[in-house]
Backbone as numpy.savetxt, mean C-alpha at the origin, in Angstrom:
# Nx Ny Nz CAx CAy CAz Cx Cy Cz
-14.50 28.48 9.74 -15.08 27.80 10.86 -14.29 28.16 12.10
-15.00 28.47 13.14 -14.35 28.82 14.40 -14.51 27.69 15.40
-13.44 27.46 16.13 -13.46 26.45 17.19 -12.84 27.06 18.43
-13.15 26.49 19.56 -12.54 26.95 20.80 -11.08 26.49 20.84
-10.28 27.09 21.68 -8.89 26.62 21.80 -8.81 25.14 22.19
-9.74 24.69 23.02 -9.75 23.28 23.42 -10.07 22.39 22.22
-11.06 22.79 21.44 -11.43 22.02 20.25 -10.28 21.99 19.24
-9.63 23.14 19.09 -8.49 23.21 18.17 -7.38 22.25 18.61
-7.14 22.21 19.92 -6.13 21.29 20.44 -6.50 19.83 20.17
-7.77 19.50 20.37 -8.22 18.13 20.10 -8.08 17.78 18.62
-8.46 18.73 17.75 -8.35 18.49 16.31 -6.89 18.31 15.90
-6.02 19.16 16.43 -4.59 19.05 16.10 -4.01 17.72 16.57
-4.42 17.30 17.78 -3.93 16.02 18.32 -4.40 14.86 17.46
-5.67 14.86 17.06 -6.19 13.79 16.21 -5.52 13.79 14.84
-5.36 14.97 14.27 -4.71 15.07 12.96 -3.28 14.55 13.03
-2.58 14.90 14.08 -1.21 14.41 14.27 -1.20 12.90 14.45
-2.12 12.39 15.23 -2.21 10.95 15.48 -2.41 10.17 14.18
-3.26 10.67 13.29 -3.57 9.96 12.05 -2.76 10.45 10.86
-1.82 11.36 11.14 -0.89 11.87 10.12 -1.62 12.47 8.92
-2.60 13.30 9.22 -3.33 14.04 8.19 -3.46 15.49 8.66
-3.85 16.35 7.75 -4.09 17.74 8.12 -5.44 17.84 8.83
-5.63 18.94 9.54 -6.93 19.15 10.22 -8.06 19.20 9.19
-7.90 19.94 8.06 -8.99 19.92 7.07 -9.29 18.50 6.56
-8.25 17.70 6.31 -8.46 16.33 5.84 -9.19 15.51 6.90
-8.81 15.68 8.16 -9.48 14.98 9.26 -10.96 15.36 9.29
-11.26 16.63 9.15 -12.65 17.08 9.20 -13.46 16.54 8.04
-12.88 16.57 6.85 -13.58 16.05 5.67 -13.82 14.55 5.82
-12.77 13.80 6.18 -12.92 12.35 6.37 -13.96 12.05 7.44
-13.94 12.80 8.53 -14.90 12.58 9.60 -16.33 12.83 9.12
-16.51 13.90 8.40 -17.86 14.24 7.93 -18.35 13.21 6.92
-17.51 12.83 5.99 -17.94 11.90 4.94 -18.02 10.46 5.42
-17.24 10.11 6.43 -17.22 8.73 6.90 -18.20 8.49 8.03
-18.86 9.51 8.50 -19.85 9.31 9.55 -19.32 9.50 10.96
-18.25 10.24 11.12 -17.76 10.53 12.45 -16.29 10.24 12.61
-15.75 10.66 13.73 -14.32 10.53 13.99 -13.88 9.08 14.06
-14.72 8.20 14.64 -14.35 6.78 14.74 -14.20 6.17 13.35
-15.13 6.49 12.46 -15.04 5.97 11.10 -13.84 6.56 10.38
-13.57 7.83 10.59 -12.40 8.46 9.97 -11.12 7.82 10.47
-11.07 7.52 11.76 -9.90 6.86 12.33 -9.72 5.48 11.70
-10.83 4.78 11.50 -10.77 3.47 10.85 -10.23 3.62 9.43
-10.69 4.64 8.71 -10.19 4.89 7.36 -8.69 5.17 7.39
-8.23 5.89 8.39 -6.80 6.19 8.49 -6.00 4.91 8.70
-6.51 3.99 9.55 -5.75 2.76 9.75 -5.79 1.88 8.52
-6.87 1.92 7.76 -6.92 1.18 6.50 -5.89 1.75 5.54
-5.79 3.07 5.48 -4.79 3.70 4.61 -3.39 3.26 4.99
-3.11 3.22 6.29 -1.77 2.81 6.74 -1.50 1.35 6.37
-2.50 0.49 6.47 -2.34 -0.92 6.10 -2.09 -1.05 4.60
-2.82 -0.28 3.80 -2.61 -0.31 2.35 -1.19 0.12 2.01
-0.72 1.17 2.64 0.64 1.65 2.40 1.66 0.58 2.77
1.46 -0.08 3.90 2.39 -1.13 4.33 2.38 -2.29 3.35
1.20 -2.70 2.89 1.10 -3.80 1.93 1.78 -3.43 0.61
1.56 -2.23 0.14 2.15 -1.80 -1.14 3.67 -1.71 -1.01
4.18 -1.24 0.12 5.62 -1.16 0.33 6.24 -2.55 0.33
5.58 -3.50 0.99 6.06 -4.88 1.03 6.08 -5.48 -0.37
5.03 -5.26 -1.13 4.96 -5.77 -2.50 6.02 -5.14 -3.37
6.28 -3.87 -3.18 7.31 -3.18 -3.96 8.68 -3.79 -3.70
8.98 -4.07 -2.43 10.27 -4.70 -2.09 10.39 -6.07 -2.74
9.32 -6.84 -2.70 9.33 -8.17 -3.30 9.55 -8.08 -4.80
8.88 -7.17 -5.46 9.06 -7.00 -6.90 10.48 -6.59 -7.24
11.08 -5.74 -6.44 12.46 -5.32 -6.68 13.41 -6.50 -6.59
13.18 -7.37 -5.61 14.02 -8.57 -5.46 13.87 -9.49 -6.65
12.64 -9.72 -7.07 12.38 -10.60 -8.21 12.98 -10.00 -9.48
12.81 -8.70 -9.68 13.37 -8.06 -10.87 14.89 -8.21 -10.93
15.53 -8.10 -9.79 16.98 -8.29 -9.73 17.35 -9.71 -10.14
16.60 -10.71 -9.64 16.86 -12.10 -10.00 16.66 -12.34 -11.49
15.58 -11.83 -12.04 15.31 -12.00 -13.47 16.41 -11.35 -14.30
16.86 -10.19 -13.89 17.93 -9.50 -14.61 19.22 -10.32 -14.61
19.56 -10.89 -13.46 20.77 -11.70 -13.37 20.67 -12.95 -14.24
19.49 -13.58 -14.24 19.31 -14.77 -15.07 19.33 -14.43 -16.56
18.76 -13.30 -16.91 18.77 -12.88 -18.32 20.20 -12.63 -18.79
21.01 -12.00 -17.96 22.42 -11.77 -18.32 23.14 -13.09 -18.53
22.92 -14.06 -17.61 23.58 -15.36 -17.73 23.09 -16.10 -18.98
21.80 -16.03 -19.25 21.24 -16.69 -20.44 21.82 -16.07 -21.70
21.90 -14.75 -21.74 22.48 -14.07 -22.92 23.95 -14.42 -23.11
24.67 -14.57 -22.00 26.11 -14.86 -22.10 26.36 -16.30 -22.53
25.56 -17.24 -22.04 25.84 -18.66 -22.30 24.91 -19.28 -23.32
23.74 -18.70 -23.51 22.74 -19.30 -24.39 21.92 -20.37 -23.69
22.25 -20.68 -22.44 21.53 -21.70 -21.67 20.55 -21.03 -20.71
19.32 -21.57 -20.67 18.32 -21.05 -19.73 18.66 -21.57 -18.33
18.70 -20.67 -17.36 19.03 -21.03 -15.98 17.92 -21.89 -15.39
18.28 -22.85 -14.57 17.31 -23.73 -13.93 16.35 -22.96 -13.02
16.81 -21.88 -12.42 15.99 -21.09 -11.51 14.94 -20.25 -12.23
15.05 -20.16 -13.56 14.15 -19.29 -14.32 12.69 -19.68 -14.11
12.36 -20.96 -14.15 10.98 -21.41 -14.01 10.43 -21.00 -12.64
11.19 -21.26 -11.58 10.73 -20.91 -10.24 10.57 -19.40 -10.09
11.50 -18.65 -10.65 11.42 -17.19 -10.54 10.22 -16.65 -11.30
9.99 -17.16 -12.49 8.83 -16.69 -13.26 7.52 -17.12 -12.60
7.53 -18.26 -11.91 6.36 -18.68 -11.15 6.10 -17.66 -10.02
7.18 -17.22 -9.38 7.06 -16.23 -8.30 6.52 -14.90 -8.85
6.96 -14.54 -10.04 6.44 -13.33 -10.68 4.92 -13.44 -10.82
4.45 -14.60 -11.28 3.01 -14.82 -11.45 2.30 -14.74 -10.10
2.90 -15.31 -9.05 2.30 -15.25 -7.71 2.16 -13.81 -7.23
3.20 -13.03 -7.43 3.15 -11.62 -7.00 2.11 -10.86 -7.80
2.06 -11.12 -9.11 1.04 -10.47 -9.94 -0.36 -10.85 -9.47
-0.55 -12.11 -9.10 -1.85 -12.56 -8.59 -2.18 -11.88 -7.26
-1.16 -11.71 -6.39 -1.37 -11.01 -5.12 -1.79 -9.57 -5.36
-1.14 -8.94 -6.31 -1.49 -7.54 -6.63 -2.91 -7.48 -7.15
-3.26 -8.40 -8.07 -4.63 -8.43 -8.60 -5.66 -8.62 -7.48
-5.39 -9.56 -6.58 -6.31 -9.82 -5.48 -6.44 -8.60 -4.57
-5.32 -7.93 -4.33 -5.34 -6.75 -3.47 -6.14 -5.63 -4.11
-5.94 -5.42 -5.41 -6.70 -4.39 -6.13 -8.19 -4.74 -6.11
-8.51 -6.03 -6.32 -9.92 -6.46 -6.26 -10.50 -6.19 -4.88
-9.72 -6.48 -3.84 -10.17 -6.24 -2.46 -10.42 -4.75 -2.23
-9.51 -3.92 -2.71 -9.70 -2.47 -2.55 -10.90 -1.99 -3.34
-11.10 -2.53 -4.52 -12.23 -2.13 -5.34 -13.54 -2.51 -4.67
-13.57 -3.69 -4.04 -14.76 -4.13 -3.33 -15.05 -3.29 -2.11
-13.97 -2.85 -1.45 -14.14 -2.00 -0.26 -14.62 -0.62 -0.63
-14.25 -0.17 -1.84 -14.60 1.18 -2.26 -16.04 1.26 -2.74
-16.61 0.13 -3.15 -17.99 0.20 -3.68 -19.03 -0.10 -2.66
């Protein structure tokens, strides 16, 4: 496909703005119904990445807490008082992940 130097500059600027390659920008634009829709898809992707990163950090924190409580329980034989609250938080995070996946699945269909 041939484009003018001006068009190439515009494509490169848009691709840089949305952090995708020019071919990816063109495919997304064509399949999504235009540049505005492709830009919307790019911002949705960025939001998904931010949400997943936040959830990953939360899971790492919870895993560390569970590990510390498991070590204490193994050493003393006594279940830590914080165990119930921490396991409740695990369930909350799992529910958030499930809801997020359901939301993404609904958006994809």
